[in-house]
Coordinates of N, CA and C in Angstrom, one line a residue:
M1 N 46.7 108.8 96.5 CA 45.6 107.8 96.6 C 44.5 108.1 95.7
R2 N 44.1 109.4 95.5 CA 43.0 109.7 94.6 C 43.4 109.3 93.1
C3 N 44.6 109.4 92.8 CA 45.1 109.0 91.4 C 44.9 107.5 91.2
F4 N 45.3 106.7 92.3 CA 45.1 105.3 92.2 C 43.7 104.9 92.1
Q5 N 42.8 105.6 92.8 CA 41.3 105.3 92.8 C 40.8 105.6 91.4
L6 N 41.2 106.7 90.8 CA 40.7 107.1 89.5 C 41.2 106.1 88.5
F7 N 42.5 105.7 88.6 CA 43.1 104.7 87.7 C 42.3 103.4 87.8
L8 N 42.0 102.9 89.0 CA 41.2 101.7 89.1 C 39.8 101.8 88.5
C9 N 39.1 102.9 88.8 CA 37.8 103.0 88.2 C 37.8 103.0 86.7
V10 N 38.7 103.8 86.1 CA 38.7 103.8 84.6 C 39.1 102.4 84.1
G11 N 40.0 101.7 84.7 CA 40.3 100.4 84.3 C 39.1 99.4 84.3
I12 N 38.3 99.5 85.4 CA 37.1 98.7 85.5 C 36.1 99.1 84.4
L13 N 36.0 100.4 84.1 CA 35.1 100.8 83.0 C 35.5 100.3 81.7
L14 N 36.9 100.3 81.4 CA 37.4 99.8 80.2 C 37.1 98.3 80.0
G15 N 37.3 97.6 81.1 CA 37.0 96.2 81.1 C 35.5 95.9 80.8
A16 N 34.6 96.7 81.5 CA 33.2 96.5 81.3 C 32.8 96.8 79.8
C17 N 33.4 97.9 79.2 CA 33.1 98.1 77.8 C 33.5 97.0 76.9
T18 N 34.6 96.3 77.2 CA 35.0 95.2 76.4 C 34.1 94.0 76.6
L19 N 33.7 93.7 77.8 CA 32.8 92.6 78.0 C 31.4 92.7 77.5
R20 N 31.0 94.0 77.4 CA 29.6 94.3 76.8 C 29.6 94.4 75.3
A21 N 30.8 94.4 74.7 CA 30.9 94.6 73.3 C 30.1 93.6 72.5
Q22 N 29.3 94.0 71.6 CA 28.5 93.1 70.8 C 29.0 92.9 69.4
E23 N 30.1 93.5 69.0 CA 30.6 93.4 67.7 C 31.4 92.1 67.5
S24 N 31.5 91.6 66.3 CA 32.2 90.4 66.0 C 33.7 90.7 65.9
R25 N 34.1 91.9 65.6 CA 35.5 92.2 65.5 C 36.1 92.2 66.9
P26 N 37.4 91.8 67.1 CA 37.9 91.5 68.4 C 38.2 92.8 69.2
H27 N 37.8 92.8 70.4 CA 38.1 93.8 71.4 C 39.2 93.2 72.3
S28 N 39.9 94.1 73.0 CA 41.0 93.5 73.9 C 41.2 94.5 75.0
L29 N 41.7 94.0 76.1 CA 42.1 94.8 77.3 C 43.6 94.4 77.6
A30 N 44.4 95.5 77.8 CA 45.8 95.3 78.1 C 46.2 96.0 79.4
L31 N 47.2 95.4 80.0 CA 47.9 96.0 81.2 C 49.3 96.1 80.9
H32 N 49.9 97.3 81.1 CA 51.3 97.5 80.7 C 52.1 98.1 82.0
W33 N 53.3 97.8 82.0 CA 54.2 98.4 83.0 C 55.4 99.0 82.3
G34 N 55.8 100.2 82.6 CA 56.8 100.9 81.8 C 57.7 101.8 82.6
V35 N 58.6 102.5 81.9 CA 59.5 103.5 82.5 C 59.4 104.7 81.7
W36 N 59.2 105.9 82.3 CA 59.2 107.1 81.7 C 60.5 107.9 81.9
M37 N 61.2 108.2 80.9 CA 62.5 108.9 81.0 C 62.4 110.3 80.5
P38 N 62.3 111.3 81.5 CA 62.1 112.7 81.1 C 63.3 113.3 80.4
S39 N 63.0 114.2 79.5 CA 64.0 115.0 78.8 C 64.2 116.3 79.5
G40 N 65.1 117.1 79.0 CA 65.4 118.4 79.6 C 64.2 119.3 79.8
G41 N 64.2 120.0 80.9 CA 63.1 120.9 81.2 C 61.8 120.3 81.6
S42 N 61.8 119.0 82.0 CA 60.6 118.3 82.4 C 60.5 118.1 83.9
F43 N 61.1 119.0 84.7 CA 61.0 119.1 86.2 C 61.8 118.0 86.8
L44 N 61.8 116.7 86.3 CA 62.7 115.7 86.8 C 63.9 115.5 85.9
A45 N 65.0 115.0 86.4 CA 66.2 114.8 85.6 C 66.4 113.3 85.3
R46 N 65.8 112.4 86.1 CA 66.1 111.0 86.0 C 64.8 110.3 85.7
A47 N 65.0 109.0 85.4 CA 63.8 108.2 85.0 C 62.8 108.0 86.1
A48 N 61.6 108.0 85.8 CA 60.5 107.7 86.7 C 60.2 106.2 86.6
C49 N 60.4 105.4 87.6 CA 60.4 104.0 87.4 C 59.0 103.4 87.6
I50 N 58.0 104.2 88.0 CA 56.7 103.6 88.1 C 55.8 104.2 87.0
A51 N 55.3 103.4 86.1 CA 54.5 103.9 85.0 C 53.6 102.8 84.5
P52 N 52.6 102.3 85.3 CA 51.6 101.4 84.8 C 50.6 102.0 83.9
A53 N 49.9 101.2 83.1 CA 48.8 101.7 82.2 C 47.8 100.6 81.9
A54 N 46.6 101.0 81.7 CA 45.5 100.1 81.3 C 44.9 100.6 80.0
E55 N 44.5 99.7 79.1 CA 44.1 100.1 77.8 C 43.0 99.2 77.2
W56 N 42.1 99.8 76.5 CA 41.0 99.0 75.8 C 41.3 99.3 74.3
D57 N 41.1 98.3 73.5 CA 41.4 98.4 72.0 C 40.4 97.6 71.2
W58 N 40.0 98.2 70.1 CA 39.0 97.6 69.2 C 39.6 97.5 67.8
R59 N 39.8 96.3 67.2 CA 40.4 96.1 65.9 C 39.3 96.4 64.9
I60 N 39.2 97.5 64.3 CA 38.2 97.9 63.4 C 38.3 97.4 62.0
S61 N 39.5 96.9 61.7 CA 39.8 96.3 60.3 C 41.0 95.4 60.5
K62 N 41.4 94.9 59.3 CA 42.6 94.0 59.3 C 43.8 94.7 59.8
T63 N 44.0 96.0 59.5 CA 45.2 96.7 59.7 C 45.1 97.9 60.6
F64 N 43.9 98.2 61.1 CA 43.7 99.4 62.0 C 43.0 99.0 63.3
S65 N 43.3 99.7 64.3 CA 42.5 99.6 65.6 C 42.4 101.0 66.2
V66 N 41.4 101.1 67.1 CA 41.2 102.3 67.9 C 41.0 101.9 69.3
G67 N 41.2 102.9 70.2 CA 41.0 102.5 71.6 C 41.2 103.7 72.5
A68 N 41.2 103.4 73.8 CA 41.4 104.4 74.9 C 42.2 103.8 76.0
G69 N 42.9 104.7 76.8 CA 43.7 104.2 77.9 C 43.9 105.2 78.9
I70 N 44.4 104.8 80.1 CA 44.8 105.6 81.2 C 46.1 105.2 81.7
G71 N 47.0 106.1 82.1 CA 48.3 105.8 82.6 C 48.5 106.4 84.0
Y72 N 49.5 106.0 84.7 CA 49.9 106.6 85.9 C 51.4 106.6 86.1
T73 N 52.0 107.7 86.2 CA 53.5 107.8 86.3 C 53.8 108.6 87.5
R74 N 54.8 108.1 88.3 CA 55.2 108.7 89.5 C 56.7 108.7 89.6
G75 N 57.3 109.8 89.8 CA 58.8 109.9 89.9 C 59.2 110.8 91.1
D76 N 60.2 110.3 91.8 CA 60.8 111.0 92.9 C 62.3 111.1 92.8
E77 N 62.8 112.2 93.1 CA 64.3 112.4 93.1 C 64.7 113.4 94.1
S78 N 66.0 113.2 94.6 CA 66.6 114.1 95.6 C 68.0 114.4 95.1
G79 N 68.4 115.6 95.5 CA 69.8 116.0 95.2 C 70.0 117.5 95.2
V80 N 71.2 117.9 94.9 CA 71.6 119.3 94.8 C 71.2 119.8 93.4
T81 N 70.4 120.9 93.4 CA 70.0 121.4 92.1 C 70.1 122.9 92.1
S82 N 70.1 123.5 90.9 CA 70.0 125.0 90.8 C 68.8 125.3 89.9
D83 N 67.8 126.0 90.5 CA 66.6 126.2 89.8 C 66.1 127.7 89.9
F84 N 65.3 128.0 88.9 CA 64.6 129.3 89.1 C 63.3 129.0 89.8
Y85 N 63.2 129.5 91.0 CA 62.0 129.3 91.9 C 61.3 130.6 92.1
D86 N 60.1 130.8 91.6 CA 59.4 132.0 91.8 C 60.1 133.2 91.3
G87 N 60.9 133.0 90.2 CA 61.6 134.1 89.6 C 63.0 134.3 90.0
D88 N 63.5 133.6 91.1 CA 64.9 133.8 91.6 C 65.6 132.5 91.4
L89 N 66.9 132.6 91.1 CA 67.8 131.4 91.0 C 68.2 130.9 92.4
V90 N 67.8 129.7 92.7 CA 68.0 129.1 94.0 C 68.8 127.8 93.9
A91 N 69.9 127.7 94.6 CA 70.7 126.4 94.6 C 70.7 125.8 96.0
G92 N 70.6 124.5 96.0 CA 70.6 123.7 97.3 C 70.0 122.3 97.1
F93 N 69.9 121.6 98.2 CA 69.3 120.3 98.2 C 67.8 120.4 98.1
T94 N 67.2 119.6 97.2 CA 65.8 119.6 97.0 C 65.3 118.1 96.9
D95 N 64.0 118.0 97.3 CA 63.2 116.7 97.1 C 62.1 117.1 96.1
R96 N 61.9 116.3 95.1 CA 60.9 116.5 94.1 C 60.0 115.3 93.9
R97 N 58.8 115.6 93.5 CA 57.9 114.5 93.1 C 57.0 115.0 92.0
L98 N 56.8 114.1 91.0 CA 56.0 114.4 89.8 C 55.0 113.2 89.6
I99 N 53.8 113.5 89.5 CA 52.7 112.5 89.2 C 52.0 112.9 88.0
L100 N 51.9 112.0 87.0 CA 51.2 112.2 85.8 C 50.1 111.2 85.6
L101 N 49.0 111.7 85.1 CA 47.8 110.8 84.8 C 47.2 111.2 83.4
P102 N 47.8 110.5 82.4 CA 47.3 110.7 81.0 C 46.0 109.9 80.7
L103 N 45.1 110.6 80.0 CA 43.8 110.0 79.6 C 43.8 110.2 78.1
T104 N 43.9 109.1 77.3 CA 44.1 109.2 75.8 C 43.2 108.3 75.0
A105 N 43.1 108.7 73.8 CA 42.5 107.8 72.7 C 43.6 107.6 71.7
H106 N 43.6 106.4 71.1 CA 44.7 106.1 70.1 C 44.2 105.5 68.8
L107 N 45.0 105.6 67.8 CA 44.8 104.9 66.5 C 46.1 104.2 66.2
R108 N 46.0 102.9 65.8 CA 47.2 102.1 65.5 C 47.0 101.5 64.1
W109 N 48.2 101.3 63.4 CA 48.3 100.7 62.1 C 49.2 99.5 62.2
F110 N 48.6 98.3 61.8 CA 49.4 97.1 61.8 C 49.7 96.7 60.3
P111 N 50.9 97.2 59.8 CA 51.2 97.0 58.4 C 51.3 95.5 58.0
G112 N 50.4 95.1 57.1 CA 50.5 93.8 56.6 C 50.2 92.7 57.6
A113 N 49.5 93.0 58.7 CA 49.3 92.0 59.7 C 47.8 91.7 59.8
S114 N 47.5 90.4 60.0 CA 46.1 89.9 60.3 C 46.0 89.8 61.8
P115 N 44.8 90.0 62.3 CA 44.5 89.7 63.7 C 44.9 88.3 64.2
Q116 N 44.9 87.3 63.2 CA 45.2 86.0 63.6 C 46.7 85.7 63.6
Q117 N 47.6 86.6 63.1 CA 49.0 86.3 63.1 C 49.6 86.3 64.4
K118 N 50.7 85.5 64.6 CA 51.4 85.5 65.9 C 52.1 86.8 66.1
L119 N 52.9 87.3 65.1 CA 53.7 88.5 65.3 C 53.1 89.6 64.5
Q120 N 52.9 90.7 65.3 CA 52.2 91.9 64.7 C 52.9 93.2 65.1
P121 N 53.8 93.7 64.2 CA 54.3 95.0 64.5 C 53.3 96.1 64.3
F122 N 53.4 97.3 64.9 CA 52.5 98.3 64.8 C 53.1 99.7 65.0
I123 N 52.5 100.7 64.5 CA 52.8 102.1 64.8 C 51.5 102.8 65.0
G124 N 51.6 103.9 65.8 CA 50.3 104.6 66.1 C 50.6 105.9 66.8
V125 N 49.5 106.5 67.2 CA 49.6 107.8 68.0 C 48.4 107.8 68.9
A126 N 48.7 108.4 70.1 CA 47.7 108.6 71.2 C 47.6 110.0 71.5
A127 N 46.5 110.6 71.8 CA 46.3 112.0 72.1 C 45.2 112.1 73.1
G128 N 45.3 113.1 74.0 CA 44.2 113.4 75.0 C 44.6 114.4 75.9
G129 N 44.2 114.2 77.2 CA 44.5 115.2 78.3 C 45.4 114.5 79.3
Q130 N 46.1 115.4 80.1 CA 47.0 114.8 81.1 C 46.9 115.7 82.4
Y131 N 46.7 115.1 83.5 CA 46.8 115.8 84.8 C 48.2 115.6 85.3
A132 N 48.8 116.7 85.8 CA 50.1 116.6 86.4 C 50.1 117.3 87.8
E133 N 50.8 116.7 88.7 CA 51.0 117.2 90.1 C 52.4 117.3 90.4
F134 N 52.9 118.5 90.7 CA 54.3 118.8 91.1 C 54.4 119.1 92.6
R135 N 55.5 118.7 93.1 CA 55.8 119.0 94.5 C 57.3 119.1 94.7
I136 N 57.8 120.2 95.4 CA 59.2 120.4 95.6 C 59.4 121.0 97.0
T137 N 60.4 120.6 97.7 CA 60.8 121.1 99.0 C 62.3 121.1 99.1
G138 N 62.9 122.0 99.9 CA 64.4 122.0 99.9 C 64.9 122.9 101.0
D139 N 66.3 123.0 101.0 CA 67.0 123.8 102.0 C 66.6 125.3 101.9
Q140 N 66.5 125.7 100.6 CA 66.2 127.1 100.4 C 64.8 127.4 99.8
I141 N 64.0 126.3 99.8 CA 62.7 126.4 99.2 C 61.6 125.8 100.1
N142 N 60.6 126.6 100.4 CA 59.5 126.1 101.2 C 58.7 125.1 100.4
T143 N 58.1 124.1 101.0 CA 57.3 123.1 100.3 C 56.3 123.8 99.4
S144 N 56.3 123.4 98.2 CA 55.4 124.1 97.2 C 54.8 123.0 96.3
R145 N 53.5 123.1 96.0 CA 52.8 122.1 95.2 C 52.1 122.9 94.0
G146 N 52.0 122.2 92.9 CA 51.3 122.7 91.8 C 50.5 121.6 91.1
R147 N 49.4 122.0 90.5 CA 48.6 121.1 89.7 C 48.2 121.7 88.4
S148 N 48.2 120.8 87.3 CA 48.0 121.4 86.0 C 47.4 120.3 85.1
W149 N 46.4 120.8 84.2 CA 45.9 120.0 83.2 C 46.5 120.5 81.8
G150 N 46.8 119.6 80.9 CA 47.3 120.0 79.6 C 47.0 118.9 78.6
G151 N 47.3 119.2 77.4 CA 47.1 118.2 76.3 C 48.4 117.4 76.2
V152 N 48.2 116.1 75.7 CA 49.3 115.2 75.5 C 49.2 114.5 74.2
V153 N 50.3 114.2 73.6 CA 50.4 113.5 72.3 C 51.5 112.5 72.4
M154 N 51.3 111.2 72.0 CA 52.4 110.2 72.1 C 52.4 109.4 70.8
P155 N 53.3 109.7 69.9 CA 53.6 108.7 68.8 C 54.3 107.5 69.3
E156 N 54.0 106.3 68.7 CA 54.6 105.1 69.3 C 54.9 104.1 68.2
A157 N 55.7 103.1 68.5 CA 56.0 102.0 67.6 C 56.2 100.8 68.6
G158 N 55.7 99.6 68.1 CA 55.9 98.5 69.0 C 55.6 97.2 68.3
I159 N 55.5 96.1 69.0 CA 55.3 94.8 68.5 C 54.4 94.0 69.5
S160 N 53.6 93.1 68.9 CA 52.7 92.3 69.7 C 52.9 90.8 69.2
F161 N 53.0 89.9 70.2 CA 53.2 88.5 69.9 C 52.3 87.6 70.7
A162 N 51.7 86.6 70.0 CA 50.9 85.6 70.6 C 51.6 84.3 70.4
P163 N 51.7 83.5 71.5 CA 52.3 82.2 71.4 C 51.6 81.2 70.5
V164 N 50.2 81.4 70.3 CA 49.4 80.6 69.5 C 48.7 81.5 68.4
S165 N 48.7 81.1 67.2 CA 48.0 81.8 66.2 C 46.6 82.0 66.5
G166 N 46.1 83.3 66.5 CA 44.7 83.5 66.9 C 44.4 83.4 68.3
G167 N 45.4 83.3 69.2 CA 45.3 83.1 70.6 C 44.7 84.3 71.3
R168 N 44.2 84.1 72.5 CA 43.6 85.2 73.2 C 44.6 86.0 74.0
L169 N 45.7 85.4 74.4 CA 46.8 86.1 75.1 C 47.9 86.6 74.2
R170 N 48.3 87.9 74.3 CA 49.3 88.4 73.5 C 50.3 89.2 74.5
F171 N 51.6 89.2 74.1 CA 52.6 89.9 74.8 C 53.1 91.1 74.0
E172 N 53.2 92.2 74.6 CA 53.5 93.4 73.8 C 54.7 94.2 74.4
A173 N 55.4 94.9 73.5 CA 56.4 95.9 73.9 C 56.4 97.1 73.0
A174 N 56.5 98.3 73.5 CA 56.4 99.5 72.7 C 57.3 100.6 73.2
C175 N 57.6 101.6 72.4 CA 58.3 102.8 72.8 C 57.6 104.0 72.2
A176 N 57.4 105.0 73.1 CA 56.6 106.2 72.7 C 57.3 107.4 73.1
W177 N 57.2 108.5 72.3 CA 57.7 109.8 72.7 C 56.5 110.6 73.2
Q178 N 56.6 111.2 74.4 CA 55.5 111.9 75.0 C 55.8 113.4 75.1
Y179 N 54.8 114.1 74.6 CA 54.9 115.6 74.8 C 53.6 116.1 75.4
A180 N 53.7 116.8 76.5 CA 52.5 117.4 77.2 C 52.6 118.8 77.4
S181 N 51.5 119.6 77.4 CA 51.6 121.0 77.6 C 51.4 121.5 79.0
N182 N 51.5 120.5 80.0 CA 51.4 120.9 81.4 C 52.4 122.0 81.8
R183 N 52.0 123.0 82.6 CA 52.9 124.1 83.0 C 52.8 124.3 84.5
W184 N 53.9 124.8 85.0 CA 53.9 125.2 86.4 C 54.8 126.4 86.5
S185 N 54.2 127.6 86.6 CA 55.0 128.8 86.5 C 55.9 129.1 87.6
V186 N 55.6 128.5 88.8 CA 56.5 128.7 89.9 C 57.9 128.2 89.7
M187 N 58.0 127.0 89.0 CA 59.3 126.4 88.7 C 59.7 126.6 87.2
H188 N 59.0 127.5 86.5 CA 59.3 127.8 85.1 C 59.2 126.5 84.3
V189 N 58.3 125.6 84.6 CA 58.1 124.4 83.8 C 57.1 124.8 82.6
G190 N 57.5 124.7 81.4 CA 56.7 125.1 80.3 C 56.0 123.9 79.6
S191 N 56.6 122.7 79.8 CA 56.0 121.5 79.1 C 56.7 120.3 79.8
L192 N 56.1 119.1 79.5 CA 56.7 117.9 80.0 C 56.9 117.0 78.8
R193 N 58.2 116.5 78.6 CA 58.6 115.7 77.5 C 59.4 114.5 78.0
G194 N 59.3 113.4 77.3 CA 60.1 112.2 77.7 C 59.8 111.0 76.8
L195 N 60.6 110.0 77.0 CA 60.5 108.7 76.3 C 59.9 107.7 77.3
Y196 N 58.8 107.0 76.7 CA 58.1 106.1 77.5 C 58.3 104.7 76.9
V197 N 58.9 103.8 77.7 CA 59.1 102.4 77.2 C 58.3 101.5 78.1
R198 N 57.5 100.6 77.4 CA 56.6 99.7 78.2 C 56.5 98.3 77.6
A199 N 56.1 97.4 78.5 CA 55.8 96.0 78.1 C 54.6 95.5 78.9
G200 N 53.9 94.6 78.3 CA 52.7 94.1 79.1 C 52.0 92.9 78.4
I201 N 50.8 92.7 78.8 CA 50.0 91.5 78.3 C 48.7 92.0 77.9
R202 N 48.1 91.4 76.9 CA 46.8 91.8 76.3 C 45.9 90.5 76.2
Y203 N 44.7 90.7 76.6 CA 43.7 89.6 76.5 C 42.7 90.0 75.4
V204 N 42.5 89.1 74.4 CA 41.6 89.4 73.3 C 40.2 88.7 73.5
F205 N 39.2 89.5 73.5 CA 37.8 89.0 73.6 C 37.2 88.8 72.2
R206 N 36.8 87.6 71.9 CA 36.2 87.3 70.6 C 34.9 86.5 70.8
R207 N 33.9 87.1 70.2 CA 32.6 86.4 70.2 C 32.5 85.3 69.1
Q208 N 33.2 85.6 68.0 CA 33.2 84.6 66.9 C 34.4 85.0 66.0
Q209 N 34.8 84.1 65.2 CA 35.9 84.3 64.3 C 35.4 85.1 63.1
R210 N 36.2 85.9 62.6 CA 35.9 86.7 61.4 C 37.0 86.6 60.4
V211 N 36.7 86.4 59.1 CA 37.6 86.3 58.0 C 37.7 87.6 57.3
Y212 N 38.9 88.2 57.3 CA 39.0 89.5 56.6 C 39.4 89.3 55.1

């Protein structure tokens, strides 16, 4: 619940920053929904199906933008596992939950694209901090929880499309590789890695048109 409250508060702040912007260059607010697919050694073995995100972006030039965002990922899985728990190898049925809350700033490059174009491919990178919450319980394991803050970096590539040239509404899809330094020594988790695929909608705020 606290994670949802923080997610909502930051989303409201991002929207307020956009609405108060006095610059002529376009600002935008985006809402995304995605899937985070963890790689080996990331505590979970299967895809986390809940991964919404909110993002504010400022187009600082024809081909570059900067911004900030917040995400929320939650994954649950159950099954028979074999793990090192508190230094001992333990096998049995376990229930696991992982919650991630990344707070990032990003830089994007739109090669050869104008803000007025309908189709705009982009590549970029986001970096910042990430809060992680771990929980595990099982036949041979007492319920254990861990919390961790770490750094996170996410290189990405994607595409943005507007039905109307220069329109305010844009649809987006992107794929990012996420690496975070969150640790949990009880379960020998040394980092969190995975592929993040997302899609969403963006609303562009423009006070006036600008010719680049």
